[in-house]
PDB file of C-alpha atoms in Angstrom:
ATOM      1  CA  MET A   1     -81.298 -55.081  22.776  1.00  0.00           C
ATOM      2  CA  MET A   2     -77.420 -56.197  22.927  1.00  0.00           C
ATOM      3  CA  ILE A   3     -76.335 -53.155  21.041  1.00  0.00           C
ATOM      4  CA  ASN A   4     -78.376 -51.038  23.155  1.00  0.00           C
ATOM      5  CA  ARG A   5     -76.747 -52.251  26.148  1.00  0.00           C
ATOM      6  CA  LEU A   6     -73.198 -52.101  24.792  1.00  0.00           C
ATOM      7  CA  THR A   7     -74.050 -48.261  23.579  1.00  0.00           C
ATOM      8  CA  ILE A   8     -74.763 -47.605  27.344  1.00  0.00           C
ATOM      9  CA  ILE A   9     -71.835 -49.249  28.520  1.00  0.00           C
ATOM     10  CA  PHE A  10     -69.711 -47.203  26.168  1.00  0.00           C
ATOM     11  CA  PHE A  11     -71.506 -43.814  27.424  1.00  0.00           C
ATOM     12  CA  VAL A  12     -70.872 -44.558  31.109  1.00  0.00           C
ATOM     13  CA  CYS A  13     -67.147 -45.476  30.382  1.00  0.00           C
ATOM     14  CA  LEU A  14     -66.615 -42.258  28.256  1.00  0.00           C
ATOM     15  CA  ILE A  15     -68.442 -40.125  31.649  1.00  0.00           C
ATOM     16  CA  ASN A  16     -66.145 -41.643  34.047  1.00  0.00           C
ATOM     17  CA  MET A  17     -63.324 -40.592  32.097  1.00  0.00           C
ATOM     18  CA  ASN A  18     -64.029 -37.189  32.023  1.00  0.00           C
ATOM     19  CA  LEU A  19     -63.393 -34.810  34.956  1.00  0.00           C
ATOM     20  CA  HIS A  20     -66.165 -34.434  37.473  1.00  0.00           C
ATOM     21  CA  GLY A  21     -66.350 -30.719  37.599  1.00  0.00           C
ATOM     22  CA  GLN A  22     -64.329 -27.855  36.262  1.00  0.00           C
ATOM     23  CA  ASN A  23     -60.766 -27.759  36.924  1.00  0.00           C
ATOM     24  CA  GLU A  24     -59.164 -24.385  35.902  1.00  0.00           C
ATOM     25  CA  LEU A  25     -55.307 -24.192  34.678  1.00  0.00           C
ATOM     26  CA  GLN A  26     -53.013 -21.655  36.181  1.00  0.00           C
ATOM     27  CA  PHE A  27     -49.892 -21.552  33.893  1.00  0.00           C
ATOM     28  CA  SER A  28     -46.719 -19.309  34.682  1.00  0.00           C
ATOM     29  CA  PHE A  29     -43.519 -19.219  33.170  1.00  0.00           C
ATOM     30  CA  GLU A  30     -40.643 -17.145  34.358  1.00  0.00           C
ATOM     31  CA  CYS A  31     -36.859 -16.352  33.899  1.00  0.00           C
ATOM     32  CA  GLY A  32     -35.160 -14.633  36.514  1.00  0.00           C
ATOM     33  CA  GLU A  33     -32.822 -11.720  36.123  1.00  0.00           C
ATOM     34  CA  SER A  34     -29.876 -13.427  36.904  1.00  0.00           C
ATOM     35  CA  ILE A  35     -29.961 -14.870  33.346  1.00  0.00           C
ATOM     36  CA  LYS A  36     -29.226 -12.559  30.512  1.00  0.00           C
ATOM     37  CA  SER A  37     -30.968 -13.215  26.980  1.00  0.00           C
ATOM     38  CA  PRO A  38     -30.730 -14.319  24.611  1.00  0.00           C
ATOM     39  CA  ILE A  39     -33.402 -17.279  25.781  1.00  0.00           C
ATOM     40  CA  GLU A  40     -35.541 -19.981  24.111  1.00  0.00           C
ATOM     41  CA  SER A  41     -37.866 -22.087  25.997  1.00  0.00           C
ATOM     42  CA  SER A  42     -40.705 -24.096  25.313  1.00  0.00           C
ATOM     43  CA  VAL A  43     -43.332 -26.169  27.947  1.00  0.00           C
ATOM     44  CA  SER A  44     -45.865 -28.574  26.197  1.00  0.00           C
ATOM     45  CA  ILE A  45     -48.256 -30.884  27.836  1.00  0.00           C
ATOM     46  CA  LYS A  46     -49.282 -34.649  26.812  1.00  0.00           C
ATOM     47  CA  PHE A  47     -52.451 -35.717  27.720  1.00  0.00           C
ATOM     48  CA  PRO A  48     -53.756 -39.181  28.763  1.00  0.00           C
ATOM     49  CA  ASP A  49     -55.253 -39.708  25.198  1.00  0.00           C
ATOM     50  CA  GLY A  50     -51.961 -38.982  23.699  1.00  0.00           C
ATOM     51  CA  ARG A  51     -52.710 -35.352  22.543  1.00  0.00           C
ATOM     52  CA  ILE A  52     -50.138 -32.677  22.950  1.00  0.00           C
ATOM     53  CA  SER A  53     -50.764 -29.152  23.849  1.00  0.00           C
ATOM     54  CA  LYS A  54     -48.139 -26.236  23.597  1.00  0.00           C
ATOM     55  CA  LEU A  55     -48.091 -24.657  27.076  1.00  0.00           C
ATOM     56  CA  TYR A  56     -45.237 -21.669  25.847  1.00  0.00           C
ATOM     57  CA  SER A  57     -42.741 -21.592  22.959  1.00  0.00           C
ATOM     58  CA  ASP A  58     -40.853 -18.385  23.112  1.00  0.00           C
ATOM     59  CA  SER A  59     -37.972 -16.050  24.130  1.00  0.00           C
ATOM     60  CA  LYS A  60     -39.993 -13.932  26.571  1.00  0.00           C
ATOM     61  CA  THR A  61     -39.002 -14.096  30.143  1.00  0.00           C
ATOM     62  CA  LYS A  62     -42.244 -13.968  31.675  1.00  0.00           C
ATOM     63  CA  TYR A  63     -45.748 -15.267  30.495  1.00  0.00           C
ATOM     64  CA  ASP A  64     -48.883 -16.699  32.227  1.00  0.00           C
ATOM     65  CA  PHE A  65     -52.513 -17.421  31.466  1.00  0.00           C
ATOM     66  CA  ILE A  66     -55.864 -18.941  32.902  1.00  0.00           C
ATOM     67  CA  ASP A  67     -57.733 -21.439  31.146  1.00  0.00           C
ATOM     68  CA  LYS A  68     -61.381 -22.732  32.773  1.00  0.00           C
ATOM     69  CA  GLU A  69     -61.647 -25.724  30.623  1.00  0.00           C
ATOM     70  CA  TYR A  70     -58.101 -26.915  29.877  1.00  0.00           C
ATOM     71  CA  PHE A  71     -58.311 -30.209  31.670  1.00  0.00           C
ATOM     72  CA  THR A  72     -60.731 -32.555  30.033  1.00  0.00           C
ATOM     73  CA  SER A  73     -59.827 -36.052  31.550  1.00  0.00           C
ATOM     74  CA  LYS A  74     -58.145 -37.842  34.318  1.00  0.00           C
ATOM     75  CA  GLY A  75     -55.289 -39.719  34.116  1.00  0.00           C
ATOM     76  CA  LYS A  76     -51.338 -39.243  33.671  1.00  0.00           C
ATOM     77  CA  TYR A  77     -50.183 -36.048  32.233  1.00  0.00           C
ATOM     78  CA  ILE A  78     -46.604 -35.526  30.837  1.00  0.00           C
ATOM     79  CA  LEU A  79     -45.075 -32.276  31.212  1.00  0.00           C
ATOM     80  CA  SER A  80     -42.367 -31.511  28.693  1.00  0.00           C
ATOM     81  CA  ILE A  81     -39.518 -28.543  29.110  1.00  0.00           C
ATOM     82  CA  TYR A  82     -36.788 -27.420  27.054  1.00  0.00           C
ATOM     83  CA  PHE A  83     -34.673 -24.551  28.053  1.00  0.00           C
ATOM     84  CA  ILE A  84     -31.850 -22.907  26.278  1.00  0.00           C
ATOM     85  CA  ALA A  85     -29.871 -20.034  27.532  1.00  0.00           C
ATOM     86  CA  GLU A  86     -26.801 -18.841  24.737  1.00  0.00           C
ATOM     87  CA  ASN A  87     -24.482 -17.899  27.495  1.00  0.00           C
ATOM     88  CA  TYR A  88     -24.933 -20.514  30.021  1.00  0.00           C
ATOM     89  CA  GLY A  89     -26.163 -23.846  28.622  1.00  0.00           C
ATOM     90  CA  GLN A  90     -29.454 -25.852  27.579  1.00  0.00           C
ATOM     91  CA  ASP A  91     -31.374 -29.091  28.776  1.00  0.00           C
ATOM     92  CA  SER A  92     -34.728 -30.743  28.980  1.00  0.00           C
ATOM     93  CA  ILE A  93     -36.858 -32.913  31.264  1.00  0.00           C
ATOM     94  CA  GLU A  94     -40.249 -34.303  31.006  1.00  0.00           C
ATOM     95  CA  TYR A  95     -42.470 -34.566  34.214  1.00  0.00           C
ATOM     96  CA  ASP A  96     -45.421 -36.503  34.927  1.00  0.00           C
ATOM     97  CA  PHE A  97     -48.304 -36.025  37.374  1.00  0.00           C
ATOM     98  CA  GLU A  98     -51.756 -37.476  37.861  1.00  0.00           C
ATOM     99  CA  LEU A  99     -55.175 -35.965  38.150  1.00  0.00           C
ATOM    100  CA  ASN A 100     -58.116 -37.895  39.476  1.00  0.00           C
ATOM    101  CA  GLY A 101     -60.864 -35.658  38.343  1.00  0.00           C
ATOM    102  CA  ASP A 102     -61.796 -33.924  41.660  1.00  0.00           C
ATOM    103  CA  GLU A 103     -59.619 -30.958  41.263  1.00  0.00           C
ATOM    104  CA  VAL A 104     -60.790 -27.585  40.939  1.00  0.00           C
ATOM    105  CA  LYS A 105     -57.779 -26.192  40.099  1.00  0.00           C
ATOM    106  CA  THR A 106     -54.512 -27.266  39.164  1.00  0.00           C
ATOM    107  CA  THR A 107     -51.318 -24.404  38.912  1.00  0.00           C
ATOM    108  CA  ILE A 108     -48.228 -25.187  36.849  1.00  0.00           C
ATOM    109  CA  SER A 109     -45.218 -22.853  37.197  1.00  0.00           C
ATOM    110  CA  VAL A 110     -42.036 -23.004  35.590  1.00  0.00           C
ATOM    111  CA  ASN A 111     -39.000 -21.072  36.790  1.00  0.00           C
ATOM    112  CA  PHE A 112     -35.266 -20.373  35.781  1.00  0.00           C
ATOM    113  CA  ASP A 113     -32.217 -18.740  37.372  1.00  0.00           C
ATOM    114  CA  PHE A 114     -28.589 -18.809  37.580  1.00  0.00           C
ATOM    115  CA  ARG A 115     -26.947 -19.478  41.025  1.00  0.00           C
ATOM    116  CA  GLU A 116     -24.324 -21.079  43.077  1.00  0.00           C
ATOM    117  CA  ARG A 117     -24.775 -24.589  43.316  1.00  0.00           C
ATOM    118  CA  LEU A 118     -24.994 -26.262  47.413  1.00  0.00           C
ATOM    119  CA  ILE A 119     -22.528 -28.727  48.252  1.00  0.00           C
ATOM    120  CA  LYS A 120     -23.036 -30.706  51.424  1.00  0.00           C
ATOM    121  CA  LYS A 121     -20.263 -31.791  53.197  1.00  0.00           C
ATOM    122  CA  GLY A 122     -21.091 -33.183  56.467  1.00  0.00           C
ATOM    123  CA  ASN A 123     -23.927 -31.526  58.149  1.00  0.00           C
ATOM    124  CA  ILE A 124     -22.991 -28.164  56.144  1.00  0.00           C
ATOM    125  CA  TYR A 125     -23.551 -26.458  52.881  1.00  0.00           C
ATOM    126  CA  GLU A 126     -20.844 -25.081  51.105  1.00  0.00           C
ATOM    127  CA  LYS A 127     -21.488 -22.808  48.011  1.00  0.00           C
ATOM    128  CA  GLY A 128     -20.239 -23.971  44.592  1.00  0.00           C
ATOM    129  CA  ASN A 129     -20.085 -22.862  40.798  1.00  0.00           C
ATOM    130  CA  GLU A 130     -22.874 -21.195  39.488  1.00  0.00           C
ATOM    131  CA  VAL A 131     -25.424 -23.287  37.506  1.00  0.00           C
ATOM    132  CA  LEU A 132     -28.688 -22.868  35.537  1.00  0.00           C
ATOM    133  CA  ASN A 133     -31.382 -23.955  37.478  1.00  0.00           C
ATOM    134  CA  GLY A 134     -34.807 -24.970  36.594  1.00  0.00           C
ATOM    135  CA  SER A 135     -37.928 -25.103  38.636  1.00  0.00           C
ATOM    136  CA  VAL A 136     -41.395 -27.275  38.262  1.00  0.00           C
ATOM    137  CA  ARG A 137     -44.438 -26.872  40.951  1.00  0.00           C
ATOM    138  CA  ILE A 138     -47.467 -28.538  40.409  1.00  0.00           C
ATOM    139  CA  ASN A 139     -50.171 -27.888  42.733  1.00  0.00           C
ATOM    140  CA  LYS A 140     -53.727 -29.623  42.557  1.00  0.00           C
ATOM    141  CA  TYR A 141     -56.541 -28.168  44.486  1.00  0.00           C
ATOM    142  CA  TYR A 142     -59.492 -30.012  45.913  1.00  0.00           C
ATOM    143  CA  ASN A 143     -62.573 -28.693  47.833  1.00  0.00           C
ATOM    144  CA  ALA A 144     -62.218 -29.907  51.356  1.00  0.00           C
ATOM    145  CA  SER A 145     -64.223 -32.462  53.106  1.00  0.00           C
ATOM    146  CA  LYS A 146     -67.432 -30.990  54.350  1.00  0.00           C
ATOM    147  CA  THR A 147     -66.361 -32.901  57.513  1.00  0.00           C
ATOM    148  CA  ILE A 148     -64.149 -30.082  57.967  1.00  0.00           C
ATOM    149  CA  GLU A 149     -65.918 -27.116  59.670  1.00  0.00           C
ATOM    150  CA  ILE A 150     -65.061 -23.553  59.713  1.00  0.00           C
ATOM    151  CA  LEU A 151     -66.704 -20.670  61.335  1.00  0.00           C
ATOM    152  CA  ILE A 152     -66.033 -17.011  62.139  1.00  0.00           C
ATOM    153  CA  ASN A 153     -64.804 -16.770  65.953  1.00  0.00           C
ATOM    154  CA  LYS A 154     -66.526 -13.632  67.161  1.00  0.00           C
ATOM    155  CA  GLU A 155     -65.406 -14.117  70.687  1.00  0.00           C
ATOM    156  CA  ASN A 156     -61.708 -14.005  69.791  1.00  0.00           C
ATOM    157  CA  ILE A 157     -61.246 -10.269  69.775  1.00  0.00           C
ATOM    158  CA  GLY A 158     -57.801  -9.165  68.338  1.00  0.00           C
ATOM    159  CA  THR A 159     -54.753  -7.364  69.981  1.00  0.00           C
ATOM    160  CA  GLU A 160     -52.071  -5.036  68.765  1.00  0.00           C
ATOM    161  CA  TYR A 161     -50.220  -8.002  67.409  1.00  0.00           C
ATOM    162  CA  TYR A 162     -53.082 -10.380  66.358  1.00  0.00           C
ATOM    163  CA  LYS A 163     -55.955  -8.802  64.526  1.00  0.00           C
ATOM    164  CA  GLU A 164     -59.244 -10.122  63.324  1.00  0.00           C
ATOM    165  CA  PRO A 165     -61.193 -11.767  61.715  1.00  0.00           C
ATOM    166  CA  PHE A 166     -60.259 -15.367  63.419  1.00  0.00           C
ATOM    167  CA  PHE A 167     -61.596 -18.490  62.543  1.00  0.00           C
ATOM    168  CA  LYS A 168     -62.199 -21.688  64.109  1.00  0.00           C
ATOM    169  CA  ILE A 169     -61.612 -24.785  62.322  1.00  0.00           C
ATOM    170  CA  LYS A 170     -62.981 -27.985  63.522  1.00  0.00           C
ATOM    171  CA  ASN A 171     -61.956 -31.522  62.189  1.00  0.00           C
ATOM    172  CA  ASN A 172     -64.543 -34.043  62.281  1.00  0.00           C
ATOM    173  CA  SER A 173     -62.480 -36.237  59.552  1.00  0.00           C
ATOM    174  CA  ILE A 174     -60.092 -39.340  60.180  1.00  0.00           C
ATOM    175  CA  ASP A 175     -57.374 -37.175  58.645  1.00  0.00           C
ATOM    176  CA  THR A 176     -54.844 -35.099  60.462  1.00  0.00           C
ATOM    177  CA  ILE A 177     -54.585 -32.151  58.496  1.00  0.00           C
ATOM    178  CA  TYR A 178     -51.868 -29.451  58.099  1.00  0.00           C
ATOM    179  CA  GLY A 179     -51.465 -26.134  56.996  1.00  0.00           C
ATOM    180  CA  GLU A 180     -50.240 -24.921  53.835  1.00  0.00           C
ATOM    181  CA  HIS A 181     -47.373 -22.839  55.113  1.00  0.00           C
ATOM    182  CA  MET A 182     -46.512 -24.500  58.380  1.00  0.00           C
ATOM    183  CA  PRO A 183     -47.852 -27.790  59.765  1.00  0.00           C
ATOM    184  CA  GLY A 184     -49.653 -26.265  62.692  1.00  0.00           C
ATOM    185  CA  TYR A 185     -50.759 -22.755  61.574  1.00  0.00           C
ATOM    186  CA  PHE A 186     -53.442 -22.136  58.882  1.00  0.00           C
ATOM    187  CA  TRP A 187     -52.804 -19.034  57.321  1.00  0.00           C
ATOM    188  CA  GLY A 188     -55.215 -17.895  54.848  1.00  0.00           C
ATOM    189  CA  THR A 189     -56.689 -14.910  52.368  1.00  0.00           C
ATOM    190  CA  LEU A 190     -59.686 -12.506  52.956  1.00  0.00           C
ATOM    191  CA  SER A 191     -61.583 -11.396  49.605  1.00  0.00           C
ATOM    192  CA  TYR A 192     -64.284  -8.881  49.084  1.00  0.00           C
ATOM    193  CA  LEU A 193     -67.303 -11.204  47.767  1.00  0.00           C
ATOM    194  CA  ARG A 194     -70.001  -9.906  45.451  1.00  0.00           C
ATOM    195  CA  ASN A 195     -72.498 -12.284  43.274  1.00  0.00           C
ATOM    196  CA  ASP A 196     -70.290 -15.255  44.413  1.00  0.00           C
ATOM    197  CA  SER A 197     -67.213 -13.711  43.144  1.00  0.00           C
ATOM    198  CA  THR A 198     -64.126 -12.167  45.024  1.00  0.00           C
ATOM    199  CA  PHE A 199     -61.825  -9.415  44.232  1.00  0.00           C
ATOM    200  CA  MET A 200     -59.223  -7.168  46.438  1.00  0.00           C
ATOM    201  CA  THR A 201     -57.701 -10.572  48.062  1.00  0.00           C
ATOM    202  CA  ARG A 202     -55.227  -9.876  50.829  1.00  0.00           C
ATOM    203  CA  ILE A 203     -53.226 -12.228  52.764  1.00  0.00           C
ATOM    204  CA  GLY A 204     -51.595 -10.124  55.106  1.00  0.00           C
ATOM    205  CA  ARG A 205     -48.048 -10.832  56.319  1.00  0.00           C
ATOM    206  CA  LEU A 206     -46.446 -14.322  56.634  1.00  0.00           C
ATOM    207  CA  ASP A 207     -43.523 -15.173  59.150  1.00  0.00           C
ATOM    208  CA  TYR A 208     -42.052 -18.578  59.078  1.00  0.00           C
ATOM    209  CA  ASN A 209     -40.260 -17.646  62.426  1.00  0.00           C
ATOM    210  CA  PHE A 210     -43.349 -18.943  64.365  1.00  0.00           C
ATOM    211  CA  ALA A 211     -42.229 -21.913  67.199  1.00  0.00           C
ATOM    212  CA  ALA A 212     -43.290 -25.335  65.944  1.00  0.00           C
ATOM    213  CA  SER A 213     -46.899 -26.059  66.827  1.00  0.00           C
ATOM    214  CA  PRO A 214     -48.837 -29.544  66.108  1.00  0.00           C
ATOM    215  CA  PRO A 215     -51.126 -30.124  63.037  1.00  0.00           C
ATOM    216  CA  LEU A 216     -54.897 -30.441  63.410  1.00  0.00           C
ATOM    217  CA  TYR A 217     -55.805 -33.635  64.620  1.00  0.00           C
ATOM    218  CA  PRO A 218     -58.832 -35.495  64.275  1.00  0.00           C
ATOM    219  CA  ASP A 219     -61.916 -34.343  66.673  1.00  0.00           C
ATOM    220  CA  SER A 220     -59.524 -31.327  67.521  1.00  0.00           C
ATOM    221  CA  THR A 221     -59.922 -27.045  66.929  1.00  0.00           C
ATOM    222  CA  LYS A 222     -57.391 -24.960  65.253  1.00  0.00           C
ATOM    223  CA  ILE A 223     -57.664 -20.923  64.899  1.00  0.00           C
ATOM    224  CA  ALA A 224     -57.067 -19.598  61.443  1.00  0.00           C
ATOM    225  CA  THR A 225     -56.335 -16.450  60.650  1.00  0.00           C
ATOM    226  CA  VAL A 226     -55.381 -13.827  57.614  1.00  0.00           C
ATOM    227  CA  GLY A 227     -51.970 -14.306  57.020  1.00  0.00           C
ATOM    228  CA  SER A 228     -49.751 -14.747  60.478  1.00  0.00           C
ATOM    229  CA  PHE A 229     -51.127 -11.719  62.587  1.00  0.00           C
ATOM    230  CA  GLY A 230     -54.842 -11.021  61.234  1.00  0.00           C
ATOM    231  CA  LEU A 231     -55.488  -7.823  59.091  1.00  0.00           C
ATOM    232  CA  THR A 232     -57.305  -5.159  61.206  1.00  0.00           C
ATOM    233  CA  ASN A 233     -59.889  -5.130  64.245  1.00  0.00           C
ATOM    234  CA  LYS A 234     -62.163  -2.847  61.922  1.00  0.00           C
ATOM    235  CA  LEU A 235     -63.594  -4.437  59.096  1.00  0.00           C
ATOM    236  CA  ILE A 236     -66.151  -2.165  56.783  1.00  0.00           C
ATOM    237  CA  PRO A 237     -69.513  -3.302  56.511  1.00  0.00           C
ATOM    238  CA  PHE A 238     -69.439  -5.628  53.264  1.00  0.00           C
ATOM    239  CA  ASP A 239     -69.680  -9.282  52.220  1.00  0.00           C
ATOM    240  CA  TYR A 240     -66.440 -11.368  52.936  1.00  0.00           C
ATOM    241  CA  ARG A 241     -64.797 -14.745  51.609  1.00  0.00           C
ATOM    242  CA  PHE A 242     -61.947 -16.403  53.826  1.00  0.00           C
ATOM    243  CA  GLU A 243     -59.982 -19.071  52.307  1.00  0.00           C
ATOM    244  CA  VAL A 244     -57.548 -21.034  53.738  1.00  0.00           C
ATOM    245  CA  MET A 245     -55.693 -24.271  52.203  1.00  0.00           C
ATOM    246  CA  LEU A 246     -55.459 -27.727  54.312  1.00  0.00           C
ATOM    247  CA  ALA A 247     -53.119 -30.703  53.497  1.00  0.00           C
ATOM    248  CA  LYS A 248     -53.408 -34.302  54.424  1.00  0.00           C
ATOM    249  CA  GLU A 249     -49.419 -34.713  54.817  1.00  0.00           C
ATOM    250  CA  PHE A 250     -47.072 -32.296  55.666  1.00  0.00           C
ATOM    251  CA  GLN A 251     -46.042 -30.094  52.894  1.00  0.00           C
ATOM    252  CA  SER A 252     -42.698 -28.294  52.590  1.00  0.00           C
ATOM    253  CA  THR A 253     -42.361 -25.082  51.809  1.00  0.00           C
ATOM    254  CA  GLY A 254     -39.940 -25.946  48.595  1.00  0.00           C
ATOM    255  CA  ILE A 255     -39.275 -28.546  46.525  1.00  0.00           C
ATOM    256  CA  GLY A 256     -36.660 -31.161  46.210  1.00  0.00           C
ATOM    257  CA  ILE A 257     -34.121 -31.957  43.076  1.00  0.00           C
ATOM    258  CA  TYR A 258     -35.457 -33.793  40.537  1.00  0.00           C
ATOM    259  CA  THR A 259     -32.166 -34.542  38.437  1.00  0.00           C
ATOM    260  CA  GLU A 260     -28.878 -32.763  38.586  1.00  0.00           C
ATOM    261  CA  GLN A 261     -26.034 -32.291  36.244  1.00  0.00           C
ATOM    262  CA  GLU A 262     -23.059 -30.804  36.002  1.00  0.00           C
ATOM    263  CA  SER A 263     -24.181 -27.642  34.687  1.00  0.00           C
ATOM    264  CA  PHE A 264     -28.444 -27.854  35.056  1.00  0.00           C
ATOM    265  CA  ILE A 265     -30.305 -28.811  38.239  1.00  0.00           C
ATOM    266  CA  TRP A 266     -33.949 -29.384  38.166  1.00  0.00           C
ATOM    267  CA  TRP A 267     -36.145 -29.280  40.622  1.00  0.00           C
ATOM    268  CA  ALA A 268     -39.632 -30.260  40.774  1.00  0.00           C
ATOM    269  CA  GLY A 269     -42.486 -31.225  43.244  1.00  0.00           C
ATOM    270  CA  THR A 270     -46.214 -31.710  42.996  1.00  0.00           C
ATOM    271  CA  LYS A 271     -48.329 -30.869  45.994  1.00  0.00           C
ATOM    272  CA  GLU A 272     -52.194 -31.258  47.274  1.00  0.00           C
ATOM    273  CA  TYR A 273     -54.041 -28.700  48.735  1.00  0.00           C
ATOM    274  CA  TYR A 274     -57.500 -28.662  50.311  1.00  0.00           C
ATOM    275  CA  LYS A 275     -59.675 -25.288  49.864  1.00  0.00           C
ATOM    276  CA  LEU A 276     -61.802 -24.155  53.114  1.00  0.00           C
ATOM    277  CA  THR A 277     -63.822 -21.242  52.978  1.00  0.00           C
ATOM    278  CA  ASN A 278     -65.953 -19.486  55.006  1.00  0.00           C
ATOM    279  CA  ASP A 279     -68.400 -16.214  53.555  1.00  0.00           C
ATOM    280  CA  PHE A 280     -69.470 -13.762  56.419  1.00  0.00           C
ATOM    281  CA  LYS A 281     -71.232 -10.160  56.265  1.00  0.00           C
ATOM    282  CA  ILE A 282     -69.964  -7.279  58.384  1.00  0.00           C
ATOM    283  CA  GLU A 283     -72.717  -5.218  59.026  1.00  0.00           C
TER     284      GLU A 283
END
């Protein structure tokens, strides 16, 4: 009896260690044209259980892949990156991030370029010598809470400058919600939809010069559009999916300095977004 009980406890613990659902990995590596070959780089990841997997190891300047079943457990992951450019220098870092098991997608992008260092003097920045820069961006995506509603807004008719389709987002949660691109604006993408699969995704145009607008407070409503200005006032008859990313705290468009040396600057940041979708049909 005791053995059976211990066996059940073991399997319950094992299940709790596993991710609750599918967490797709999208990985990308790119070395900018400002860095001339030859280069060599490697990117590996250490899992919570100690396993180490190689994401990239080559001299290519561009590489990417998608793995729908890469992450199998929650916990702390450690990203190890090494980069050498023969004519510029070399360096390496370790950068860790956590997965809680509710992620539906995780993106890891690693980029390198060679540009002028910005030196702050008082309230202004001056250009310094050129150095290698490495950027590590990790975005974690979750499904939005069901307390946040989204509906197509057929009452809002487009204009010459702002085109359809428009959507209403109602925040019934206790959280203040921020936009992915600017805190008070909710700019998403529109895709054709067939058999629950999307294709020909369009984002429209993004304009970061919009005037400041407050975020979406609890018990409030905001309008969402495709990009900053919408897409068209005449969608062809089809099934569509509108998708917009939300955040529970302000997300800057960039990432901060992780570590800085005389000849190499590393930038890194991890952000969390919540995916809100609306499927609709144009007859």
